XYZ file of C-alpha atoms in Angstrom:
768
model
C 57.712 -5.320 -21.574
C 56.047 -4.857 -24.951
C 53.932 -7.922 -24.289
C 52.678 -6.334 -21.071
C 51.810 -3.147 -22.953
C 49.941 -5.159 -25.515
C 47.959 -7.007 -22.901
C 47.112 -3.825 -21.042
C 45.921 -2.323 -24.323
C 43.813 -5.417 -25.023
C 42.247 -5.200 -21.584
C 41.554 -1.536 -22.313
C 39.254 -2.803 -25.056
C 37.184 -4.488 -22.396
C 37.112 -1.280 -20.435
C 35.869 0.668 -23.452
C 33.121 -1.796 -24.229
C 32.017 -1.744 -20.638
C 32.131 2.041 -20.489
C 30.116 2.349 -23.665
C 27.131 0.532 -22.220
C 27.600 0.092 -18.481
C 29.579 3.235 -17.736
C 32.702 1.542 -16.321
C 35.650 3.910 -16.336
C 39.103 2.826 -17.541
C 40.511 3.994 -14.232
C 38.750 0.999 -12.672
C 41.485 -1.234 -14.095
C 43.974 -2.028 -11.302
C 47.567 -1.064 -11.939
C 49.127 -3.947 -10.009
C 46.820 -6.809 -10.995
C 48.223 -10.152 -12.134
C 47.733 -10.870 -15.839
C 47.155 -14.275 -17.441
C 47.504 -14.812 -21.184
C 46.796 -18.033 -23.034
C 47.051 -18.422 -26.832
C 48.093 -21.038 -29.350
C 50.719 -18.727 -30.798
C 52.355 -15.429 -29.879
C 53.938 -13.735 -32.938
C 56.450 -10.843 -32.837
C 56.690 -9.092 -36.238
C 59.599 -6.678 -36.002
C 59.175 -5.545 -39.603
C 55.615 -4.361 -39.020
C 56.320 -3.589 -35.364
C 53.328 -5.672 -34.133
C 52.675 -8.283 -31.465
C 49.936 -10.797 -32.256
C 48.251 -13.485 -30.143
C 46.633 -16.081 -32.427
C 44.327 -19.020 -31.801
C 42.108 -19.407 -28.752
C 43.266 -16.184 -27.161
C 42.209 -15.891 -23.501
C 43.246 -12.959 -21.354
C 42.364 -12.408 -17.699
C 43.327 -9.166 -16.028
C 41.872 -7.062 -13.208
C 38.615 -9.005 -13.119
C 38.104 -8.796 -16.898
C 38.230 -11.679 -19.305
C 38.783 -11.361 -23.052
C 38.330 -14.222 -25.529
C 39.121 -13.879 -29.262
C 40.638 -15.742 -32.166
C 43.221 -13.057 -32.871
C 44.472 -9.965 -31.037
C 47.141 -7.637 -32.477
C 48.912 -4.679 -30.911
C 50.466 -2.233 -33.425
C 53.235 -0.394 -31.586
C 53.626 2.138 -34.414
C 50.006 3.364 -34.372
C 49.334 2.395 -30.724
C 46.233 0.518 -31.823
C 44.769 -2.767 -30.609
C 42.888 -4.902 -33.135
C 40.870 -7.942 -32.090
C 38.901 -10.212 -34.401
C 37.091 -13.513 -34.520
C 34.190 -13.844 -32.034
C 35.542 -11.344 -29.557
C 33.911 -11.740 -26.144
C 34.578 -9.551 -23.115
C 33.282 -10.307 -19.615
C 33.646 -7.415 -17.203
C 34.034 -7.355 -13.430
C 30.255 -7.391 -12.884
C 29.527 -10.264 -15.251
C 28.257 -8.227 -18.212
C 29.104 -9.811 -21.575
C 30.174 -7.900 -24.698
C 30.419 -9.618 -28.101
C 31.924 -8.179 -31.281
C 33.201 -9.404 -34.639
C 36.041 -6.898 -34.665
C 37.503 -4.194 -32.431
C 40.002 -1.488 -33.363
C 40.976 0.947 -30.602
C 43.838 3.186 -29.603
C 45.606 2.136 -26.431
C 44.634 5.380 -24.705
C 40.930 4.562 -25.252
C 40.346 7.919 -26.938
C 39.530 6.725 -30.456
C 38.238 3.467 -31.808
C 35.854 1.358 -33.824
C 33.844 -1.789 -32.984
C 31.915 -3.852 -35.537
C 28.836 -5.958 -34.802
C 28.599 -5.212 -31.071
C 26.235 -7.201 -28.847
C 25.828 -6.706 -25.100
C 24.184 -8.855 -22.401
C 24.079 -7.234 -18.954
C 23.555 -8.957 -15.624
C 20.284 -6.977 -15.330
C 18.989 -8.976 -18.325
C 19.077 -6.046 -20.733
C 20.342 -6.467 -24.295
C 21.998 -4.056 -26.662
C 23.393 -4.340 -30.164
C 24.818 -2.222 -32.987
C 26.236 -2.768 -36.441
C 29.240 -0.691 -35.422
C 30.443 1.635 -32.701
C 32.865 4.531 -32.810
C 34.575 6.286 -29.925
C 35.776 9.870 -30.208
C 37.625 12.159 -27.846
C 37.597 9.594 -25.076
C 34.128 10.765 -24.034
C 31.553 10.137 -26.741
C 30.664 6.740 -28.175
C 28.315 6.501 -31.149
C 26.471 3.278 -31.938
C 25.293 3.012 -35.524
C 21.988 1.261 -36.173
C 21.599 0.333 -32.523
C 18.965 -1.874 -30.906
C 17.958 -1.966 -27.230
C 15.578 -4.271 -25.323
C 15.036 -5.679 -21.841
C 13.451 -8.897 -23.154
C 15.375 -12.161 -23.135
C 15.841 -13.883 -26.506
C 13.545 -16.791 -27.241
C 15.357 -20.044 -26.428
C 13.504 -21.993 -29.104
C 13.905 -19.353 -31.810
C 16.662 -16.825 -31.002
C 16.086 -15.020 -34.306
C 12.494 -14.158 -33.427
C 12.075 -10.447 -32.561
C 11.696 -9.712 -28.842
C 8.385 -8.590 -27.419
C 9.572 -4.980 -27.585
C 12.696 -3.218 -28.715
C 13.955 0.232 -29.640
C 15.818 0.673 -32.905
C 17.699 3.873 -33.631
C 19.807 5.157 -36.487
C 22.308 6.439 -33.945
C 22.686 5.988 -30.210
C 25.109 8.452 -28.672
C 26.567 7.798 -25.232
C 28.084 10.856 -23.614
C 30.415 9.784 -20.840
C 30.820 13.312 -19.534
C 27.136 14.221 -19.322
C 26.142 10.632 -18.433
C 23.366 10.542 -21.026
C 22.262 8.203 -23.805
C 20.580 9.869 -26.779
C 18.502 7.997 -29.367
C 18.217 9.584 -32.830
C 15.577 8.610 -35.393
C 14.259 5.939 -33.057
C 11.272 3.689 -33.495
C 9.574 1.538 -30.907
C 8.662 -1.973 -32.043
C 6.454 -4.663 -30.561
C 6.559 -8.205 -31.908
C 8.820 -6.855 -34.646
C 6.247 -4.302 -35.835
C 6.904 -0.541 -35.514
C 4.210 1.221 -33.468
C 5.811 4.575 -32.613
C 8.463 6.890 -34.032
C 10.479 9.504 -32.152
C 12.915 11.872 -33.875
C 15.001 11.762 -30.714
C 14.787 11.136 -27.006
C 17.338 11.058 -24.238
C 17.653 8.971 -21.097
C 20.149 8.818 -18.249
C 23.218 6.637 -18.484
C 22.398 3.211 -16.931
C 25.060 3.831 -14.302
C 23.234 6.954 -13.098
C 20.642 6.258 -10.436
C 19.262 9.808 -10.351
C 19.385 12.284 -13.220
C 17.295 15.269 -14.189
C 14.985 14.801 -17.115
C 11.455 14.048 -18.288
C 9.689 11.032 -16.817
C 7.167 8.841 -18.588
C 3.919 10.728 -19.283
C 0.521 9.347 -18.350
C -3.002 9.673 -19.712
C -5.798 10.809 -17.397
C -9.499 10.998 -17.979
C -12.801 12.056 -16.433
C -16.135 13.308 -17.687
C -15.972 16.608 -15.779
C -12.224 17.144 -16.072
C -11.951 15.975 -19.629
C -9.090 13.887 -20.913
C -5.641 14.863 -19.803
C -1.962 14.274 -20.474
C 0.411 14.462 -17.521
C 4.072 15.278 -18.243
C 6.447 15.135 -15.248
C 10.005 16.473 -15.046
C 12.510 15.279 -12.460
C 15.240 17.463 -10.946
C 18.108 15.495 -9.357
C 19.371 18.363 -7.230
C 21.466 16.442 -4.719
C 22.096 12.893 -3.503
C 19.792 13.680 -0.576
C 17.023 15.801 -2.091
C 15.171 16.137 -5.388
C 12.144 17.759 -6.974
C 9.492 16.525 -9.397
C 7.209 18.979 -11.194
C 4.449 18.049 -13.573
C 1.846 19.736 -15.714
C -1.395 18.047 -16.696
C -3.428 19.515 -19.499
C -7.154 18.719 -19.292
C -9.397 19.255 -22.296
C -12.165 20.781 -20.165
C -10.527 22.315 -17.108
C -7.152 23.606 -18.297
C -3.750 23.021 -16.726
C -3.080 21.428 -13.352
C 0.357 22.073 -11.862
C 2.004 19.811 -9.297
C 5.345 19.782 -7.504
C 6.844 17.404 -4.963
C 10.003 18.052 -2.960
C 11.668 15.049 -1.290
C 14.574 15.053 1.138
C 16.345 12.129 2.782
C 18.282 12.146 6.052
C 20.205 9.481 7.892
C 17.286 8.883 10.242
C 14.285 9.505 7.991
C 12.756 11.509 5.191
C 10.008 13.970 4.383
C 8.255 15.351 1.331
C 6.278 18.463 0.450
C 3.632 18.350 -2.283
C 1.665 21.224 -3.784
C -0.936 21.229 -6.548
C -3.254 23.823 -8.052
C -5.519 24.647 -10.949
C -7.697 27.483 -12.195
C -10.727 25.596 -13.505
C -11.727 26.756 -16.927
C -15.209 25.193 -16.893
C -16.390 24.513 -13.326
C -19.941 24.333 -14.677
C -19.113 20.845 -15.946
C -19.952 19.766 -12.410
C -23.439 20.223 -10.970
C -24.089 23.325 -8.888
C -24.877 21.053 -5.944
C -21.306 19.795 -6.004
C -18.412 21.660 -4.443
C -16.356 21.131 -7.622
C -18.868 23.188 -9.577
C -18.627 26.136 -7.210
C -14.860 26.601 -7.220
C -12.513 28.195 -9.734
C -9.126 28.506 -8.038
C -8.367 25.200 -6.339
C -5.271 23.767 -4.724
C -3.652 21.851 -1.899
C -0.479 21.691 0.176
C 0.538 18.459 1.880
C 3.531 16.936 3.592
C 4.579 13.550 4.962
C 7.518 12.826 7.212
C 8.891 9.858 9.151
C 11.953 10.019 11.395
C 13.579 7.465 13.671
C 14.774 9.397 16.713
C 16.524 6.324 18.141
C 15.891 2.556 18.073
C 12.889 3.008 20.384
C 11.329 6.301 19.356
C 9.967 7.588 16.061
C 8.044 10.679 15.018
C 6.354 11.948 11.899
C 3.399 13.631 10.279
C 0.960 13.385 7.394
C -0.840 16.677 6.853
C -3.002 17.993 4.036
C -4.574 21.441 3.637
C -6.705 22.165 0.572
C -8.830 24.968 -0.796
C -12.026 22.939 -0.618
C -13.036 19.558 0.713
C -12.899 17.614 -2.559
C -9.991 18.957 -4.637
C -7.456 16.174 -4.059
C -10.023 13.466 -4.717
C -11.476 15.137 -7.817
C -8.017 15.487 -9.405
C -6.512 12.201 -8.148
C -3.591 13.821 -6.354
C -1.213 10.951 -5.658
C -1.303 9.848 -2.023
C -4.200 12.149 -1.127
C -7.162 11.028 -3.240
C -8.748 8.647 -0.728
C -12.347 9.238 0.372
C -11.224 9.928 3.940
C -7.796 11.391 4.633
C -6.372 11.406 8.131
C -4.085 14.354 8.833
C -1.938 13.660 11.879
C 1.301 14.190 13.757
C 2.658 11.480 16.034
C 5.328 10.389 18.485
C 5.676 6.645 19.066
C 7.857 4.593 21.373
C 8.168 0.809 21.509
C 10.319 -1.104 23.969
C 9.801 -4.827 24.340
C 6.197 -5.143 25.597
C 5.770 -1.465 26.433
C 4.160 1.004 24.063
C 3.683 4.779 23.905
C 1.783 6.678 21.224
C 0.958 10.383 21.257
C -0.703 12.001 18.282
C -3.078 14.647 17.091
C -5.289 14.148 14.067
C -8.318 15.146 12.086
C -10.315 13.189 9.550
C -10.928 14.996 6.274
C -13.878 13.550 4.392
C -13.516 14.325 0.696
C -17.068 14.676 -0.572
C -18.806 16.551 -3.337
C -21.858 17.925 -1.471
C -21.776 21.714 -1.063
C -23.913 21.700 2.073
C -24.315 19.018 4.677
C -22.113 16.004 4.479
C -19.696 14.742 7.084
C -16.522 16.744 6.603
C -17.465 19.887 8.518
C -18.516 17.801 11.524
C -15.210 15.961 11.874
C -13.444 16.742 15.167
C -9.955 17.975 15.810
C -8.393 15.413 18.174
C -5.478 16.845 20.138
C -4.019 15.043 21.892
C -4.739 11.327 21.740
C -2.496 9.299 24.046
C -2.084 5.539 24.408
C 0.405 4.060 26.832
C 0.783 0.421 27.805
C 3.214 -0.941 30.368
C 3.838 -4.583 31.243
C 6.531 -5.262 33.870
C 9.250 -7.712 32.866
C 8.785 -9.670 36.049
C 5.647 -11.361 37.255
C 3.544 -9.705 39.942
C 2.195 -12.130 42.554
C 2.964 -14.888 40.094
C 0.816 -13.338 37.360
C 0.975 -10.755 34.592
C 0.201 -7.108 35.280
C -0.688 -4.683 32.499
C -1.202 -0.955 32.979
C -2.869 1.113 30.250
C -3.382 4.862 29.978
C -5.552 6.611 27.415
C -6.244 10.316 27.056
C -8.310 12.090 24.457
C -9.316 15.678 23.859
C -11.324 16.876 20.886
C -13.088 19.894 19.490
C -15.946 20.084 16.984
C -17.185 23.171 15.129
C -20.350 21.483 13.921
C -22.418 18.634 15.309
C -23.563 15.417 13.657
C -27.214 14.947 14.573
C -30.055 12.713 13.448
C -31.494 9.552 14.923
C -28.153 9.449 16.768
C -26.000 12.201 18.231
C -22.765 11.055 16.609
C -20.884 14.245 17.390
C -21.499 17.233 19.649
C -20.356 20.812 19.093
C -17.763 22.053 21.519
C -14.970 20.576 23.590
C -14.738 17.286 25.425
C -11.949 15.237 26.911
C -11.217 12.137 28.924
C -8.276 10.711 30.898
C -8.364 6.976 31.666
C -6.048 4.764 33.684
C -6.601 1.046 34.078
C -4.713 -1.982 35.337
C -5.348 -5.688 34.847
C -3.755 -8.659 36.601
C -4.229 -12.283 35.625
C -2.623 -15.594 36.487
C -3.340 -19.058 35.170
C -3.374 -22.274 37.194
C -3.478 -25.729 35.630
C -4.945 -28.584 37.659
C -3.852 -32.195 37.409
C -6.972 -32.923 35.371
C -6.016 -30.291 32.771
C -8.459 -27.597 33.883
C -7.023 -24.106 33.329
C -8.278 -21.564 35.878
C -7.388 -17.877 35.478
C -8.374 -15.300 38.103
C -8.613 -11.747 36.716
C -8.564 -8.447 38.590
C -9.182 -5.141 36.869
C -9.480 -1.537 38.053
C -10.155 1.616 36.096
C -10.660 5.317 36.689
C -11.870 8.098 34.344
C -11.895 11.880 34.459
C -14.194 13.444 31.861
C -14.827 17.087 31.046
C -17.256 18.715 28.601
C -17.723 22.227 27.283
C -20.566 21.871 24.808
C -22.219 24.649 22.833
C -25.766 25.667 23.725
C -26.984 23.941 20.592
C -25.330 20.685 21.651
C -26.826 20.926 25.142
C -30.247 21.443 23.579
C -29.782 18.403 21.361
C -28.925 16.271 24.388
C -31.853 17.537 26.461
C -34.352 16.895 23.661
C -32.910 13.511 22.657
C -35.299 10.573 22.873
C -34.840 6.847 22.458
C -37.744 5.018 20.844
C -39.977 7.994 21.618
C -39.050 8.049 25.307
C -37.197 10.893 27.001
C -34.209 10.137 29.211
C -32.286 11.816 31.985
C -30.418 14.604 30.216
C -28.508 16.575 32.830
C -25.295 17.882 31.310
C -22.335 18.505 33.579
C -18.963 20.059 32.891
C -17.086 17.247 34.651
C -17.625 13.575 35.420
C -15.566 11.146 37.473
C -16.138 7.448 37.336
C -14.398 4.269 38.429
C -14.875 0.575 37.953
C -13.448 -2.469 39.738
C -13.860 -5.963 38.331
C -13.172 -9.383 39.787
C -13.326 -12.213 37.298
C -12.462 -15.827 36.805
C -12.008 -17.814 33.630
C -12.059 -21.618 33.347
C -11.039 -23.666 30.321
C -10.870 -27.425 30.035
C -9.237 -28.522 26.787
C -9.967 -32.183 26.087
C -7.829 -33.937 23.503
C -8.918 -37.132 21.822
C -7.717 -38.921 18.723
C -9.368 -41.090 16.157
C -8.057 -42.923 13.118
C -6.169 -40.313 11.117
C -7.408 -37.297 13.111
C -6.916 -35.318 16.337
C -9.522 -33.151 18.047
C -9.591 -30.654 20.892
C -12.893 -29.733 22.527
C -12.612 -26.913 25.033
C -15.575 -25.866 27.213
C -14.978 -22.343 28.480
C -16.656 -20.081 31.037
C -16.054 -16.584 32.384
C -17.603 -14.721 35.284
C -17.082 -10.996 35.887
C -18.484 -9.299 38.996
C -18.564 -5.503 39.185
C -20.895 -2.655 40.157
C -23.199 -0.928 37.709
C -21.767 1.367 35.058
C -21.497 4.878 36.563
C -23.896 7.383 34.977
C -25.492 4.569 32.976
C -28.778 6.484 32.932
C -27.284 9.847 31.925
C -26.685 11.205 28.409
C -24.207 13.956 29.199
C -21.122 11.734 28.945
C -19.832 11.837 25.357
C -19.388 8.694 23.307
C -16.814 9.356 20.605
C -14.732 6.185 20.379
C -17.222 3.444 21.285
C -19.901 4.048 18.671
C -19.445 0.739 16.880
C -20.425 -2.468 18.651
C -20.288 -5.871 16.993
C -21.163 -8.842 19.173
C -20.014 -12.066 17.567
C -17.942 -15.140 18.384
C -14.705 -13.157 18.267
C -15.854 -10.812 21.069
C -17.777 -13.345 23.187
C -14.974 -13.755 25.727
C -13.928 -10.108 25.892
C -13.984 -8.645 29.409
C -15.482 -5.434 28.015
C -17.247 -5.698 24.676
C -17.489 -1.960 23.950
C -15.102 -0.920 21.168
C -13.593 2.091 22.960
C -12.974 3.809 26.285
C -16.007 6.125 26.366
C -18.351 3.328 27.436
C -17.584 0.734 30.109
C -19.307 -2.492 31.015
C -20.997 -2.817 34.417
C -22.939 -5.397 36.379
C -22.220 -9.095 36.783
C -21.886 -11.012 33.517
C -21.106 -14.600 32.549
C -19.815 -15.765 29.170
C -20.226 -19.438 28.278
C -19.094 -21.292 25.200
C -17.313 -24.229 23.686
C -14.377 -24.186 21.277
C -13.249 -26.874 18.880
C -10.214 -27.450 16.692
C -9.307 -30.498 14.681
C -6.744 -31.746 12.218
C -7.048 -34.669 9.839
C -4.528 -36.920 8.135
C -5.594 -35.785 4.679
C -4.520 -32.213 5.502
C -7.927 -30.833 6.428
C -8.253 -28.603 9.494
C -11.362 -27.282 11.205
C -12.231 -24.943 14.037
C -15.380 -23.630 15.646
C -16.864 -21.743 18.565
C -20.392 -21.397 19.921
C -21.652 -19.581 22.996
C -23.812 -17.049 24.785
C -23.475 -14.205 27.287
C -25.642 -13.584 30.374
C -26.258 -10.455 32.463
C -26.634 -12.010 35.921
C -26.988 -8.926 38.121
C -27.056 -5.164 37.910
C -28.184 -2.893 35.094
C -27.382 -4.104 31.592
C -25.017 -1.487 30.067
C -26.059 -2.504 26.549
C -29.675 -1.585 27.343
C -28.783 1.774 28.889
C -29.374 5.181 27.256
C -26.644 6.280 24.874
C -26.239 9.234 22.543
C -25.638 6.891 19.596
C -27.853 3.967 20.738
C -24.759 1.825 20.590
C -26.333 -1.140 22.381
C -29.532 -1.230 20.338
C -29.958 -4.476 18.370
C -26.492 -5.573 19.414
C -27.679 -8.954 20.692
C -26.564 -7.972 24.191
C -29.425 -5.639 25.111
C -31.338 -8.482 26.828
C -30.160 -10.270 29.954
C -29.742 -13.446 27.920
C -27.795 -12.580 24.794
C -28.194 -13.911 21.305
C -26.234 -16.998 20.372
C -22.988 -16.433 18.485
C -20.903 -18.954 16.633
C -18.346 -19.512 13.931
C -17.102 -22.461 11.895
C -14.058 -22.650 9.648
C -12.587 -25.338 7.416
C -9.273 -25.325 5.531
C -8.363 -27.781 2.780
C -4.841 -28.852 1.818
C -5.339 -27.546 -1.724
C -5.624 -23.979 -0.439
C -9.410 -23.672 -0.252
C -10.891 -22.251 2.940
C -14.421 -21.670 4.227
C -15.652 -19.823 7.288
C -18.944 -18.504 8.580
C -19.954 -16.479 11.597
C -23.551 -16.014 12.786
C -25.617 -14.385 15.491
C -28.939 -16.071 16.229
C -31.923 -14.828 18.215
C -31.773 -16.199 21.748
C -35.440 -17.298 21.657
C -36.362 -18.050 18.056
C -32.926 -18.760 16.551
C -33.769 -16.286 13.778
C -30.713 -15.028 11.917
C -29.651 -11.588 13.140
C -26.223 -11.284 11.599
C -24.132 -13.461 9.307
C -20.816 -13.376 7.562
C -19.816 -16.118 5.129
C -16.447 -16.322 3.396
C -15.008 -18.791 0.951
C -11.897 -18.619 -1.136
C -8.687 -20.151 -2.284
C -6.614 -21.090 -5.289
C -7.059 -24.181 -7.419
C -4.733 -24.494 -10.341
C -4.850 -21.315 -12.416
C -7.981 -19.988 -10.653
C -7.949 -17.793 -7.547
C -11.296 -16.700 -6.149
C -13.017 -15.506 -3.005
C -16.659 -14.912 -2.148
C -18.191 -13.097 0.796
C -21.791 -12.750 1.965
C -22.875 -10.389 4.744
C -26.279 -9.975 6.398
C -27.283 -7.525 9.137
C -30.855 -7.265 10.337
C -32.436 -3.817 10.448
C -31.447 -1.559 13.378
C -33.898 1.385 13.336
C -32.664 3.043 16.529
C -29.102 2.700 15.291
C -29.890 4.448 12.028
C -30.601 1.504 9.700
C -34.301 1.015 9.013
C -33.910 -1.910 6.621
C -32.046 -5.166 6.496
C -28.647 -5.061 4.848
C -27.540 -7.927 2.623
C -24.571 -7.882 0.325
C -22.568 -10.403 -1.623
C -19.181 -9.639 -3.127
C -16.595 -11.657 -4.922
C -13.346 -11.565 -6.816
C -11.851 -14.053 -9.233
C -8.681 -14.271 -11.257
C -7.696 -16.896 -13.800
C -4.325 -17.367 -15.454
C -5.222 -18.967 -18.759
C -1.675 -18.765 -20.098
C 1.779 -18.468 -18.616
C 1.680 -14.709 -19.222
C -2.037 -13.935 -19.525
C -4.597 -13.573 -16.792
C -8.106 -12.221 -16.470
C -9.845 -10.875 -13.380
C -13.273 -9.682 -12.294
C -14.975 -8.506 -9.124
C -18.407 -7.334 -8.088
C -20.578 -6.290 -5.159
C -24.334 -6.895 -5.226
C -26.794 -5.302 -2.799
C -29.461 -7.961 -2.354
C -31.999 -5.713 -0.644
C -32.058 -3.060 -3.385
C -31.201 -5.595 -6.090
C -28.421 -3.352 -7.296
C -25.028 -4.288 -8.621
C -23.289 -1.655 -6.535
C -19.951 -1.989 -8.294
C -18.252 -4.329 -10.673
C -15.015 -4.464 -12.569
C -13.198 -6.726 -14.956
C -10.016 -6.710 -16.950
C -7.081 -8.645 -18.235
C -3.333 -8.407 -17.959
C -0.195 -9.661 -19.631
C 3.086 -9.846 -17.755
C 6.507 -11.338 -18.387
C 10.102 -10.524 -17.516
C 10.218 -7.316 -19.571
C 6.673 -6.138 -20.229
C 3.404 -5.676 -18.340
C 0.080 -4.588 -19.761
C -3.094 -4.195 -17.723
C -6.514 -3.009 -18.832
C -9.549 -2.707 -16.581
C -13.105 -1.414 -16.608
C -15.205 -0.693 -13.525
C -18.627 0.704 -12.810
C -20.256 2.011 -9.637
C -23.992 2.554 -9.158
C -25.990 4.520 -6.632
C -28.749 2.252 -5.324
C -31.085 5.215 -4.757
C -30.616 7.496 -7.778
C -29.425 4.847 -10.231
C -26.518 7.083 -11.258
C -23.582 5.212 -12.702
C -19.942 6.109 -12.908
C -17.782 4.241 -15.375
C -14.034 3.974 -15.055
C -11.481 2.744 -17.522
C -7.781 2.342 -16.972
C -4.724 0.834 -18.579
C -1.062 0.532 -17.673
C 1.901 -0.335 -19.853
C 5.144 -1.077 -18.051
C 8.402 -1.515 -19.949
C 11.174 -2.767 -17.745
C 14.059 -0.275 -17.470
C 12.085 2.424 -19.337
C 9.111 3.115 -17.061
C 5.321 3.026 -16.910
C 2.775 4.624 -19.143
C -0.962 4.506 -18.629
C -4.198 6.118 -17.577
C -5.836 6.624 -14.252
C -9.077 4.910 -13.379
C -10.984 8.151 -13.019
C -14.532 8.187 -14.248
C -14.977 8.487 -17.969
C -18.692 9.056 -17.988
C -21.655 9.428 -15.676
C -25.297 9.001 -16.524
C -28.583 8.030 -14.952
C -29.689 4.458 -15.492
C -32.892 3.961 -17.411
């Protein structure tokens, strides 16, 4: 019986050591667990009233394992004393080493000398001695903490970083760890001193307290220090508040509330500032004309059931540039999309209903794009594909509805947006079935039908803009109606003949392909009253050559009889190389060409489709087994083969170097709003010149204006416990020559947190 008491007391030592660092409670020890004791000698000293296990002591109990040279239980004082390379392994695999332990069997009082801890999370802790008082507070004297693994070649070498403290006090009741007279060391050299700081017990996932601060900077804002505080209010909701003090603009306050449910979560974020020196910005900028600024935003995502989900992402701010100017997390992008949505997905069927508005964050006081952004409510997309075949083929039914309102129009060489209301309801169905002949020819008949209902309620100003709109100096039919109804029926056929042939060490597939679509002319193709909101961008290239309708949205539809011809190629080689390509052309065979018809945004101008015989389009791609890849896509004039559009990409990883390069060329499109050619080359490269060190750089060069539009470079160090990143970037305005420099750094200490600066501009000046 006394032996059992002794063993239980010895195992209690393991519990204490675990509790001191990993927060394991002594109540975790099972009361009915089987105990195994192995020792060279077990000595009963009745005179001293002790029981001692000597020589290679090994104890296993309740998932704990204790190894020592000598363990003694004093029945008079109820103390357990262990000595000689004491090692304790707890239920989770954490290891605790000590030269000597001396504890009461009720775990309330005790002393440990030369404690070292290795946790399964690869964190390390040590102390010259440890004392436990009152069963709740453990004090580590001259403690050391790090998350860096010891060097295998030289274990005595200091870790990359560590925290040394005169005292480390673990409070088991409050679940906190307090460092007193602590200094932070890197490579064994002290770089910072803190009289005290306190962190949550490692067993606590969420605890109120200060988070790591961060440094912010900007020429107009001044330098700033952001200090956040976290409130762990409940297992399902919490709050983070922060104050940022800027040297030029004063104090910015922020708060974020987060709440979690079984089927989703949401957050609410607010931020505000009373600018002390708005004149730091130019008077032509919205930032320089505001004093009291703020925002309210919320995001939410909820899974209603396995098929349906709903959510929102909404931002409201005092002016159109606050969140971007002050880098509000999650809301500082150049264009923010506020929306609410309901989405359903079931096998091949899809439903999406949402309302949204684009918020362009820009600095211009007058003009700009933000005020002309529409409110879209609702926008509906529905797609249904029956599980069973229809007449042996596949039937797809699509529905799209859109209604929008604009307070202000977007006018210029194009009428990109019209004041007032407009809406459209579209239903379409497509059926297709493929037949394969004995010779390998694949023939696919295609039937398509579509109907649209369109309404408009434009302002008088918008009607005037439409009626006075000209294309290339020529007036067009400009009757504006309040309602339009249009339909389109298409009969098409597609033929593909893949031909496979092999050579020594390679296989190739050449596939001639042809499509023919017959349909009437586009309804109202010579009228400007029908709005074009979602089909303003048209890119004709090899990827869209075989599209039935090459317009990008529902507001424009293709009419007339058109043929698409081309040839595709793919090949694989024994050395691991692969290649693919496509080349072809499109032909308007009958009816009016929809890409040469009047349009409020001149969407078909210079598209390569505005003539009955289109430009040539093609692409070629090559992939190498070492990870390198190359691809290029071009559009060539159908008569002269002059280059109209090009996109060239190359990239991959070779050894320690990862790089990619992209070149883009677009010929001038005056009627589409671009009077000059556009040429741009951009690239990014990263090199790891050491196991833990890497450098990176990127840049974008405008060839036409001979301007390095933006560039950045930096370096980073990362290992299992520490990450450091420093970067510099610069952006230039090709017209004014104004530059904006940005500098940022991030230091990440595993288990402690991140500290760093934002990449906000540090200075702006006009280039000489």
